mmCIF file of C-alpha atoms in Angstrom:
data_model
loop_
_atom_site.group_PDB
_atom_site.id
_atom_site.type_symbol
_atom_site.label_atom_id
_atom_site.label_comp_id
_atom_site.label_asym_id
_atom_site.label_seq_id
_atom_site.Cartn_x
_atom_site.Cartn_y
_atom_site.Cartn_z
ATOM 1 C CA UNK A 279 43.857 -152.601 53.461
ATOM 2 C CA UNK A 280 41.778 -153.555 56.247
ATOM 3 C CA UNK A 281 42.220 -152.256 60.202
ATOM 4 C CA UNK A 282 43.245 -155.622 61.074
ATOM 5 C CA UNK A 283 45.985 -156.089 58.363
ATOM 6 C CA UNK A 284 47.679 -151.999 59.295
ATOM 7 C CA UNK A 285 47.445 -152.809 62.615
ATOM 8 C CA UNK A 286 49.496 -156.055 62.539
ATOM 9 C CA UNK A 287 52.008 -154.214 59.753
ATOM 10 C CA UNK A 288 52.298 -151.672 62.530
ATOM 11 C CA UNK A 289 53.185 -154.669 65.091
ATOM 12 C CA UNK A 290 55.434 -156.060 62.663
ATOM 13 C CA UNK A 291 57.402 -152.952 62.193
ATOM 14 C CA UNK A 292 57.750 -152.522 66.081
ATOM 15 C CA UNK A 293 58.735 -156.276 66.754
ATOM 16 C CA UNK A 294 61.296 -156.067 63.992
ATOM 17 C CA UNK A 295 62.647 -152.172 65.200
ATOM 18 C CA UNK A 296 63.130 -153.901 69.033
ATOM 19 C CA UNK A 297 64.901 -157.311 67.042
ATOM 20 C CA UNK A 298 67.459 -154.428 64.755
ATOM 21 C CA UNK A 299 68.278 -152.174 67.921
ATOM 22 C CA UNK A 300 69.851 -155.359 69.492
ATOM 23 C CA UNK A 301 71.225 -156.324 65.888
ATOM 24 C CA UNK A 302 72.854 -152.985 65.036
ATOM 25 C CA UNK A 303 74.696 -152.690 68.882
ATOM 26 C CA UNK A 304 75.741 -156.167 67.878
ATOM 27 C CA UNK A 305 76.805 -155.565 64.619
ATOM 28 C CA UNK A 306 78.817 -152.110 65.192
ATOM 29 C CA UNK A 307 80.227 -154.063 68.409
ATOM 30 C CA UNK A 308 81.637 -156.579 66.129
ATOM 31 C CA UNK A 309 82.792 -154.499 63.365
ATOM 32 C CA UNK A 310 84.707 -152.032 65.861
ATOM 33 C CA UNK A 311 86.147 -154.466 67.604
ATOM 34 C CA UNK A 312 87.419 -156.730 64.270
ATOM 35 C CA UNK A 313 88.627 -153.604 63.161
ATOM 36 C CA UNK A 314 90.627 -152.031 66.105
ATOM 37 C CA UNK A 315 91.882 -155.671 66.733
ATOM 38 C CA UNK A 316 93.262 -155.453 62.744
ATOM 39 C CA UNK A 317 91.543 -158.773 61.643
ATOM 40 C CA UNK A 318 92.183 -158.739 57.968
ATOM 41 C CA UNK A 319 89.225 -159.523 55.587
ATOM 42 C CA UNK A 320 90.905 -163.175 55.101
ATOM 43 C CA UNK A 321 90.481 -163.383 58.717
ATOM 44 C CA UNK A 322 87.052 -162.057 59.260
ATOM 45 C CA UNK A 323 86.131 -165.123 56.369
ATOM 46 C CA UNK A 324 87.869 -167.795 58.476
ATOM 47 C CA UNK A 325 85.878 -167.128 60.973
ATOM 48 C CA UNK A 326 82.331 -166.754 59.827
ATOM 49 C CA UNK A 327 82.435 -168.980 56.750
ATOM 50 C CA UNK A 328 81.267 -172.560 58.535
ATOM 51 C CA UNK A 329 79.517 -170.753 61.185
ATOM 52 C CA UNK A 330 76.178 -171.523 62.294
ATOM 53 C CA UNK A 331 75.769 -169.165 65.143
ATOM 54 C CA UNK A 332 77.138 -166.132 62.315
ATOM 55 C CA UNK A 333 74.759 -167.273 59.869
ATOM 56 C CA UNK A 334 71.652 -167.224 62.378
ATOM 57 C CA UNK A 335 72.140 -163.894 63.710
ATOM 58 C CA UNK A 336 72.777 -162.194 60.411
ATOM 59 C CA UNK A 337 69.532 -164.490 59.109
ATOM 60 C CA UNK A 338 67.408 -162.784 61.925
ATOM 61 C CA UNK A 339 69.245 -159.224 60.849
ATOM 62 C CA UNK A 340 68.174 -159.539 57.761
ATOM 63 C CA UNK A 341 64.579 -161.054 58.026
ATOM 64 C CA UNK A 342 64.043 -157.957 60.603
ATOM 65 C CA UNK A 343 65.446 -155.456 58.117
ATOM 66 C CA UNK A 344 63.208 -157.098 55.694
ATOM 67 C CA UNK A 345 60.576 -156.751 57.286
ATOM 68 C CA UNK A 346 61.041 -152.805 59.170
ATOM 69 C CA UNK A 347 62.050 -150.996 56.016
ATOM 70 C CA UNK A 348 59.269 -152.117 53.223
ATOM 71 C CA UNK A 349 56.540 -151.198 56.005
ATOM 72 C CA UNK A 350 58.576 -147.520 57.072
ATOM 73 C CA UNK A 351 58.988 -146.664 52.902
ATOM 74 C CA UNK A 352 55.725 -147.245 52.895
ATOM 75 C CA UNK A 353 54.536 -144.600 55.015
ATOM 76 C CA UNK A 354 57.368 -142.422 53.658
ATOM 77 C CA UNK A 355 55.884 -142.955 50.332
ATOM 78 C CA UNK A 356 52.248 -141.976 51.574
ATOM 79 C CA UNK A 357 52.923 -138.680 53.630
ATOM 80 C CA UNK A 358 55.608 -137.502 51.549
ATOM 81 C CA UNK A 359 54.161 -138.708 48.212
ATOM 82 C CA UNK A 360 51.002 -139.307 48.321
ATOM 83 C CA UNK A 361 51.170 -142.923 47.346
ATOM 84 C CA UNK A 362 49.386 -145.058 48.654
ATOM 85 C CA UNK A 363 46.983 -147.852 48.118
ATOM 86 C CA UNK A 364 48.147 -151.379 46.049
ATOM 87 C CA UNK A 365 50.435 -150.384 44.070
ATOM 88 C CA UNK A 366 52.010 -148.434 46.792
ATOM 89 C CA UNK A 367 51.900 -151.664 48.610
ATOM 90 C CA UNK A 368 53.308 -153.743 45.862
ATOM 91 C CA UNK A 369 56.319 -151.544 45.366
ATOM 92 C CA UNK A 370 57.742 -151.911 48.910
ATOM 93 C CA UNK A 371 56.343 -155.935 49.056
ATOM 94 C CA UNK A 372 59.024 -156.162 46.312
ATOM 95 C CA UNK A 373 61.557 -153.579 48.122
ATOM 96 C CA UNK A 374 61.182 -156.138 50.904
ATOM 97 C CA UNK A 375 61.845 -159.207 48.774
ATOM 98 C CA UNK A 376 64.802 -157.636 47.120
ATOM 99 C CA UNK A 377 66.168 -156.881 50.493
ATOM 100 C CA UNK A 378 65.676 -160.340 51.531
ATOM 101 C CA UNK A 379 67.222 -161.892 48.764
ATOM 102 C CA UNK A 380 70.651 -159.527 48.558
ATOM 103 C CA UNK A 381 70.456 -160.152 52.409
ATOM 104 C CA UNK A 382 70.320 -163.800 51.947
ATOM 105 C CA UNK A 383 73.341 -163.459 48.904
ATOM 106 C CA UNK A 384 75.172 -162.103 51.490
ATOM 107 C CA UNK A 385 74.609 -164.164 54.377
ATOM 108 C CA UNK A 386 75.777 -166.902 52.042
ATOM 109 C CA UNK A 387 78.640 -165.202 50.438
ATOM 110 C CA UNK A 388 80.690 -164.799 53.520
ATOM 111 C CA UNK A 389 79.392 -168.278 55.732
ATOM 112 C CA UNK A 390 79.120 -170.574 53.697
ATOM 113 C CA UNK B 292 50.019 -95.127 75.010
ATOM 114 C CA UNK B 293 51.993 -97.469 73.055
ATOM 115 C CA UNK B 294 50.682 -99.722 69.776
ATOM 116 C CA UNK B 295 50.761 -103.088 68.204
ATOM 117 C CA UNK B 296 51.526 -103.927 64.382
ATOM 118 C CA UNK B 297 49.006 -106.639 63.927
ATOM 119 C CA UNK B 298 49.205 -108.526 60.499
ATOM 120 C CA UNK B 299 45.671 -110.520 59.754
ATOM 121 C CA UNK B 300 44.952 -112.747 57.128
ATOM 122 C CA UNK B 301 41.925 -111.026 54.718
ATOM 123 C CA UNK B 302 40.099 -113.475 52.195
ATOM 124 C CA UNK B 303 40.388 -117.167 51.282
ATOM 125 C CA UNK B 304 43.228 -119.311 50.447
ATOM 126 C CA UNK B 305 44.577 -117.085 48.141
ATOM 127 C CA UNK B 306 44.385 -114.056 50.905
ATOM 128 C CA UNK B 307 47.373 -111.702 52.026
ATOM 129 C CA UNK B 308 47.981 -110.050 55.293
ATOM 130 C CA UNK B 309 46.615 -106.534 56.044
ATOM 131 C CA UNK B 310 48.512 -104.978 58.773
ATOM 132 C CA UNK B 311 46.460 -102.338 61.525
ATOM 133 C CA UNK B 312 47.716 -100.398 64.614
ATOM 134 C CA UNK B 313 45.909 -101.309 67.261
ATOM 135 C CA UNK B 314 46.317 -99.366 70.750
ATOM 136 C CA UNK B 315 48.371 -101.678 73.441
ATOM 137 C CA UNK B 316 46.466 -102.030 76.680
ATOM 138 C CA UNK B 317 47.289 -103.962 79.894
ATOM 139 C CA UNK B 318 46.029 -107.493 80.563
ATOM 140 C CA UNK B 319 45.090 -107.561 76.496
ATOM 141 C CA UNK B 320 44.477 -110.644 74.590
ATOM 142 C CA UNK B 321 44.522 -111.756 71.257
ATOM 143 C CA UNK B 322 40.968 -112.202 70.973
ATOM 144 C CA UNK B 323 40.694 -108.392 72.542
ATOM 145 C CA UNK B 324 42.963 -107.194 69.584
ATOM 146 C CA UNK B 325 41.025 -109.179 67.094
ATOM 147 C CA UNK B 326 37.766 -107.705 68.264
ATOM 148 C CA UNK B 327 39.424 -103.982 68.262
ATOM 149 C CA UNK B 328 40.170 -104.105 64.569
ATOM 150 C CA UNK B 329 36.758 -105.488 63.427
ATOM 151 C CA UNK B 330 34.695 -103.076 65.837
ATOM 152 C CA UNK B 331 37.206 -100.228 65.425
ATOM 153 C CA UNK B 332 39.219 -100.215 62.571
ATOM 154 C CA UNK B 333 37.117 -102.647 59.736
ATOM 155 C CA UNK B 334 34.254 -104.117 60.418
ATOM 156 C CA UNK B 335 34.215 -106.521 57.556
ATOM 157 C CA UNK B 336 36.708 -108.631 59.863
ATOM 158 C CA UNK B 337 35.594 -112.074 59.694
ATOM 159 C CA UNK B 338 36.332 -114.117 62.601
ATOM 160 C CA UNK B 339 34.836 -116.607 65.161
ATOM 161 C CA UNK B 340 34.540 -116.091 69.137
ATOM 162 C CA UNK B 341 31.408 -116.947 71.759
ATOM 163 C CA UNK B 342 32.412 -117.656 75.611
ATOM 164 C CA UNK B 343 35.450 -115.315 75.703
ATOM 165 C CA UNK B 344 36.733 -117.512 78.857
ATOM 166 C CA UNK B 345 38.668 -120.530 77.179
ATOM 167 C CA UNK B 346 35.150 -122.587 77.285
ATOM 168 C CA UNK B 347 33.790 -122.973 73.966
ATOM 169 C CA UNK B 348 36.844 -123.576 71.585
ATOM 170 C CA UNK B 349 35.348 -121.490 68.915
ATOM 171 C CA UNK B 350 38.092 -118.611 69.042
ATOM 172 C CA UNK B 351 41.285 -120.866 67.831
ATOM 173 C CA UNK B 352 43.616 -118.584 65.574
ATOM 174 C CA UNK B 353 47.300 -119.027 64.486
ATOM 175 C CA UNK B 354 49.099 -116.330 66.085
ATOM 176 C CA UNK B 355 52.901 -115.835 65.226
ATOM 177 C CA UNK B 356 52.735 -118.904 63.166
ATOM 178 C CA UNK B 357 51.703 -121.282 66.833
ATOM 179 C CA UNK B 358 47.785 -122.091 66.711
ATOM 180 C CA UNK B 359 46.562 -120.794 70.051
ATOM 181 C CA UNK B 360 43.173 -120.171 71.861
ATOM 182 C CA UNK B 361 42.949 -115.977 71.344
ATOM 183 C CA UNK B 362 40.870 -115.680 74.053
ATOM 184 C CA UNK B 363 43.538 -116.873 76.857
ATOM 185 C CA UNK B 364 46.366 -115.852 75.314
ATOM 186 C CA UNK B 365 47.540 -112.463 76.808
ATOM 187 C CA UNK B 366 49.467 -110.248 74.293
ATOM 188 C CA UNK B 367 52.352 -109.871 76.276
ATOM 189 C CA UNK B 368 53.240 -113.228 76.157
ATOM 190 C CA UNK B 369 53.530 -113.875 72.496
ATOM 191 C CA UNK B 370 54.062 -110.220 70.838
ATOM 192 C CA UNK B 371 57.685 -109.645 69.024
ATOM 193 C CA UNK B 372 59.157 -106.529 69.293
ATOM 194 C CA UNK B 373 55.218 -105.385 69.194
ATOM 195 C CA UNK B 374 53.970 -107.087 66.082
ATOM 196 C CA UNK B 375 51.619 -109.753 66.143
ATOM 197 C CA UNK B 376 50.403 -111.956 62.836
ATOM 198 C CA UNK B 377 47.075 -113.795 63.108
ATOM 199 C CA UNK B 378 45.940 -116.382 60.418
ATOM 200 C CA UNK B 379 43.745 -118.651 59.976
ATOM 201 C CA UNK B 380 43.346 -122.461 62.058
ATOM 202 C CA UNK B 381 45.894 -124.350 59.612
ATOM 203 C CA UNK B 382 44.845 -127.538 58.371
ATOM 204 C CA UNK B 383 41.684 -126.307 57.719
ATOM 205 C CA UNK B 384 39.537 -124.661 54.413
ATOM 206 C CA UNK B 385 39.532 -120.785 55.261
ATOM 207 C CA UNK B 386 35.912 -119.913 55.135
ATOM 208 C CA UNK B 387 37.164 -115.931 54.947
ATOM 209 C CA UNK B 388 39.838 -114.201 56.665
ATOM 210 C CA UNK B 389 40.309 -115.680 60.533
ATOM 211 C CA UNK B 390 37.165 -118.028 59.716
ATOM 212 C CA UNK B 391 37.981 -121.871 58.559
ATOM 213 C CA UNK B 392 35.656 -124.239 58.001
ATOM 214 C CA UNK B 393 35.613 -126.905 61.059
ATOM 215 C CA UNK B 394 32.993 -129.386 59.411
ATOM 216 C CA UNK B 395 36.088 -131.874 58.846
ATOM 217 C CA UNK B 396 37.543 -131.369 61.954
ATOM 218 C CA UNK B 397 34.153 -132.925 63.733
ATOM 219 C CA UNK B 398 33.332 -135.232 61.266
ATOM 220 C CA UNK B 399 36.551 -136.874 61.824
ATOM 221 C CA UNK B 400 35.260 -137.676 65.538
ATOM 222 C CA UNK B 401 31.872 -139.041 63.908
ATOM 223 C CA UNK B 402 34.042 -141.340 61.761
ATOM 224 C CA UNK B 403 36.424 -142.538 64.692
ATOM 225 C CA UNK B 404 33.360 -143.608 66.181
ATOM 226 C CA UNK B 405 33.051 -140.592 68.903
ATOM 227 C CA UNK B 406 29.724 -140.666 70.084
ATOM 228 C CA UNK B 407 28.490 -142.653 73.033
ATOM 229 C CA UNK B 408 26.951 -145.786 72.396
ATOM 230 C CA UNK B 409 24.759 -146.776 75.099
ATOM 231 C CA UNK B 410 23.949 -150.503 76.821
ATOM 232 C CA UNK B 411 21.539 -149.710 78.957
ATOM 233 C CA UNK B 412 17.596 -148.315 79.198
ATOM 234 C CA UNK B 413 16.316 -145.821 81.187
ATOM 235 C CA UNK B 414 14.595 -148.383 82.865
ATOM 236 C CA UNK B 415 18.260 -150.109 84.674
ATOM 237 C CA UNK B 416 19.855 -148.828 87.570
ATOM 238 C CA UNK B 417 22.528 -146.000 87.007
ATOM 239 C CA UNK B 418 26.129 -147.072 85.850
ATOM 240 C CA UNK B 419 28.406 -147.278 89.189
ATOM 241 C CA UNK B 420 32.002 -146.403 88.477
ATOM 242 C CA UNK B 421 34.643 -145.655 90.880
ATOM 243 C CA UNK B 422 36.133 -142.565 90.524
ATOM 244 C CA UNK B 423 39.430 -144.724 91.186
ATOM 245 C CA UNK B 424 39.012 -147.364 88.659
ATOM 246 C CA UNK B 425 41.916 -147.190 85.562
ATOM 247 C CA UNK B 426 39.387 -146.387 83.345
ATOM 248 C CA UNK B 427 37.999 -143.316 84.882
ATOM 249 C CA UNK B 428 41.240 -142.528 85.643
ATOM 250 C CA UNK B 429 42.659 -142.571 81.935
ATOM 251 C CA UNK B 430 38.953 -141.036 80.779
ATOM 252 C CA UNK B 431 39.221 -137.701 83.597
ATOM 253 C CA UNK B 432 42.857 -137.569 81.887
ATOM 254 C CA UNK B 433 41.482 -136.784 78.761
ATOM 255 C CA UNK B 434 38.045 -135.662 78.668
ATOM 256 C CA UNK B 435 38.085 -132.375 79.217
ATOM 257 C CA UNK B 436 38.799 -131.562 75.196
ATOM 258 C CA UNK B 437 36.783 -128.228 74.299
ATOM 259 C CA UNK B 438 37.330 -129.411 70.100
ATOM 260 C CA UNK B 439 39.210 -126.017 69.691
ATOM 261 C CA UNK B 440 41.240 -127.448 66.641
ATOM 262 C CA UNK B 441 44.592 -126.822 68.045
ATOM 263 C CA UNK B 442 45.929 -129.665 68.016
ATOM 264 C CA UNK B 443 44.797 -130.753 64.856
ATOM 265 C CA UNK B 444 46.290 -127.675 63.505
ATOM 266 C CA UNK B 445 49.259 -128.409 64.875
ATOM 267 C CA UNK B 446 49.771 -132.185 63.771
ATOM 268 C CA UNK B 447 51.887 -132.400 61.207
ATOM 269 C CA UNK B 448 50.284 -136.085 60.325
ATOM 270 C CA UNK B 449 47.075 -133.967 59.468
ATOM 271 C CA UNK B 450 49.179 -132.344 56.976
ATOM 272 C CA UNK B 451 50.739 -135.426 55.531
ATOM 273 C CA UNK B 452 47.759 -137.585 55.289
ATOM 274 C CA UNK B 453 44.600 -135.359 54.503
ATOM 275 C CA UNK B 454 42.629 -138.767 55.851
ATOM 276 C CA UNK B 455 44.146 -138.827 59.230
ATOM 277 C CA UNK B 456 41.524 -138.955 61.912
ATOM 278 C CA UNK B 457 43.985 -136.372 64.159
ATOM 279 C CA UNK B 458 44.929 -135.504 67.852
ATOM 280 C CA UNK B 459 41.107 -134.632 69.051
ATOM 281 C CA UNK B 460 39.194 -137.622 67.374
ATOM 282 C CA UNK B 461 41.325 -140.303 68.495
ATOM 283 C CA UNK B 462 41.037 -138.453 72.208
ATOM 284 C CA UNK B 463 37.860 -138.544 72.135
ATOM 285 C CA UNK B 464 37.523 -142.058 70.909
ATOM 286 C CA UNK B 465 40.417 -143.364 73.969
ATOM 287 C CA UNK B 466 37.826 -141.595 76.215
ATOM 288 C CA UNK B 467 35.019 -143.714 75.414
ATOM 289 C CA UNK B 468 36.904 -147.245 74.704
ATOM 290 C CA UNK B 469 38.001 -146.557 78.561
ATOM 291 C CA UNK B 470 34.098 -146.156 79.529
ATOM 292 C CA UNK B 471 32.819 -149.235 80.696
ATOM 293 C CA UNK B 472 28.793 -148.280 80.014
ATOM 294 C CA UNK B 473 30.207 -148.099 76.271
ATOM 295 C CA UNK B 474 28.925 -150.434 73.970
ATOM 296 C CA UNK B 475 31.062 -149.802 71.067
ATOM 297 C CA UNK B 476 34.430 -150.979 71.714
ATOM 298 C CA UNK B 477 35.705 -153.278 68.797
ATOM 299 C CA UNK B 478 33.666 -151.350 65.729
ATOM 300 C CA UNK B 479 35.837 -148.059 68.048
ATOM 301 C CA UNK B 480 38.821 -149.855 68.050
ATOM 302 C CA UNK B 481 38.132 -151.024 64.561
ATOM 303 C CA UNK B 482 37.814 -147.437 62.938
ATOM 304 C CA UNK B 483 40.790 -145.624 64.740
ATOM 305 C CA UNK B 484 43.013 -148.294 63.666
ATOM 306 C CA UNK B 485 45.499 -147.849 60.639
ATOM 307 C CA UNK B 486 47.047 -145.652 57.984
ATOM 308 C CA UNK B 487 44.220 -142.948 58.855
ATOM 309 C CA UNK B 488 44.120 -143.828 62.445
ATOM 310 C CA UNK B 489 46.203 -143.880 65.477
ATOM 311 C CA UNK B 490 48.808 -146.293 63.777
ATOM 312 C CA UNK B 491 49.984 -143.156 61.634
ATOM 313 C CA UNK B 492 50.930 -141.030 65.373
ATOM 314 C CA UNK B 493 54.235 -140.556 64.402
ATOM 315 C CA UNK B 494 54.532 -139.087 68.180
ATOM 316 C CA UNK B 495 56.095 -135.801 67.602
ATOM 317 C CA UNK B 496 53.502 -134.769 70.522
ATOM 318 C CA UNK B 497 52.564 -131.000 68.928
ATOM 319 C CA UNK B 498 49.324 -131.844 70.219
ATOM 320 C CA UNK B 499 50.442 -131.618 73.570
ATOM 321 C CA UNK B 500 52.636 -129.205 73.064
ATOM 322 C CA UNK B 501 50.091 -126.547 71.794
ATOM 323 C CA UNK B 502 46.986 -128.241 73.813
ATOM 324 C CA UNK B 503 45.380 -125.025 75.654
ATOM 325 C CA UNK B 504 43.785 -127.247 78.503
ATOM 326 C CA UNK B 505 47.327 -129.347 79.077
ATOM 327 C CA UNK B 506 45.834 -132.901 77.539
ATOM 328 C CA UNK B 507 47.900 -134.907 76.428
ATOM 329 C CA UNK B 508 46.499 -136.786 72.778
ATOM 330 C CA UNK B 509 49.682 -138.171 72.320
ATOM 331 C CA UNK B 510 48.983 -140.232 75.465
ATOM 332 C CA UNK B 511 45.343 -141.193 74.718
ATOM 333 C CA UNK B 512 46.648 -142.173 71.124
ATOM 334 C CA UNK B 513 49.481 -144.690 72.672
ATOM 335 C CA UNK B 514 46.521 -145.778 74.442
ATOM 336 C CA UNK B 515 44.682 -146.526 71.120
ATOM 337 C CA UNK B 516 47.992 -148.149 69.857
ATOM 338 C CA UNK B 517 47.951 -150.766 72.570
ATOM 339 C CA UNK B 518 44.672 -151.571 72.357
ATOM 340 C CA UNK B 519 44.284 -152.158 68.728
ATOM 341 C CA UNK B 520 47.170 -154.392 69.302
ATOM 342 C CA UNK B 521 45.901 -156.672 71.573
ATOM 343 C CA UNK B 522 42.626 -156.639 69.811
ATOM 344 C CA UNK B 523 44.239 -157.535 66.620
ATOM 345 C CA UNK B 524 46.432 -160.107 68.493
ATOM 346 C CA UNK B 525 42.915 -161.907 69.857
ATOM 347 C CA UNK B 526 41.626 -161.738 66.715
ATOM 348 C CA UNK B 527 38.797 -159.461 67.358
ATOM 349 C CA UNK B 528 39.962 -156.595 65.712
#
């Protein structure tokens, strides 16, 4: 992979860490406080399912997610492995597209 | 007088520790106890020393598992309970006993681009830089590297990723991308980016930590990581 193409991966992978520390407050925010407030599950649905704004910010969790964790494994899997080059590469590409897609499933499954 | 247990690594990789008594004297350094066993006590030591006065970066040993410079590090200060164990640099191939074989260690500054790549002839007037500009600034900050080894021996990148240019390399390659009569900035910037480069810095800062002049690599690294970035977000990377 060229110097050009790490060094943008390494961008990516900071870009998307700054979007998930905002996501994750935001996330454990809401969860505590559906929780504590003892929304039941039926509840939680009636609020999310039509919900742009819901579907948006867990769209932008995910994508970020999708993006951080194929390029982190990917060093994981070269200092701790020893794998690297394409195939290396190919393996988390598709960890990120799985991630994407069961993201997506679930954006859908509780908005929609 | 009182004495020292001092464990040193004998042979190659596959080596063990042979343990001496060495007499304990006042204002004694590593490098001092090192020299006592090979002139006193077995003079088929092997091990590597020339200025003596934290200069030349030749005498870099791992003492009590830390990599230090032997010949400014007193004794008292890292004995326990008067034993001392000195190894090898790690990191490195082990030539014989306290010797390693550095040839890696400097070829990674040839392949991060470290040498000086002038833009001017004898013939133009000398460079003018103030002492105050940033660049100076961030190049005094870090120039003073003696290539002891220690902090590459103490990077635990180096040990993940065999290709990894390390702390000193990348140092030495900030110091020069900050030097304005440099004419090798992008093909710099180019080869100290990435997977082997200062992108793989996971920041754990050993290199400062152990540093035996008080540089700070992590710092000129960060420095590489923002200027690949910019370079790669003009395109001219």
């Amino acid at each position: 992979m060229s110097a050009r193409a790490e060094t943008r991966l390494w961008l990516a992978q900071r870009a998307s860490a700054a979007v998930l520390a905002l996501c994750v407050a935001v996330h454990l925010a809401t969860m505590i406080a559906a929780v504590r407030g003892g929304l039941t599950a039926a509840e939680m649905l009636g609020r999310t399912r039509g919900s742009i704004a819901w579907a948006a910010f867990y769209g932008v969790f995910v994508l970020a997610v999708s993006i951080h964790a194929p390029i982190g494994l990917r060093t994981v899997a070269s200092e701790w492995l020893g794998w690297r080059g394409r195939s290396a590469d190919v393996a988390c590409t598709i960890v990120g597209v799985a991630l994407l897609a069961l993201g997506a499933r679930a954006i859908l499954a509780v908005t929609r | 007088m009182s004495t020292l247990a001092v464990s040193v690594w004998r042979g190659g990789r596959d080596g063990r520790f042979q343990t001496f008594m060495v007499p304990r004297l006042d204002a004694q350094t590593v490098l001092d106890v090192v020299t006592h066993i090979q002139r006193r006590l077995d003079p088929t030591l092997a091990y590597r020393f020339a200025c003596r006065v934290g200069m030349c970066g030749s005498c870099s040993m791992t003492v009590n598992g830390e990599p230090r410079w032997t010949c400014r590090t007193h004794v008292a200060n890292v004995e326990r309970n008067g034993k001392l164990e000195i190894a090898p640099l790690a990191h490195l191939p082990i030539v014989r006993d306290l010797v390693t074989d550095m040839r890696e260690f400097f070829d990674k500054w040839a392949r991060a681009r470290g040498q000086f790549q002038p833009t001017k002839t004898r013939r133009d007037d000398v460079a003018r830089v103030a002492p105050s500009s940033a660049g100076r600034l961030a190049i005094d900050a870090a120039i003073e590297c003696i290539g002891c080894g220690v902090c590459y021996a103490a990077c635990d990148v180096v040990a993940w990723n065999p290709d990894y240019l390390g702390p000193a390399a990348l140092n030495r390659a900030w110091t020069l991308t900050n030097d304005v009569r440099d004419g090798a900035g992008r093909a710099r910037l180019a080869a100290v980016a990435g997977d082997a480069g200062c992108h793989a810095c996971h920041t754990h800062e050993s290199c400062s930590e152990r540093c035996p002049k008080h540089l700070a690599p992590t710092a000129s690294i960060a420095g590489l990581k923002r200027a690949t970035a910019l370079a790669a977000l003009r395109g001219e990377l």
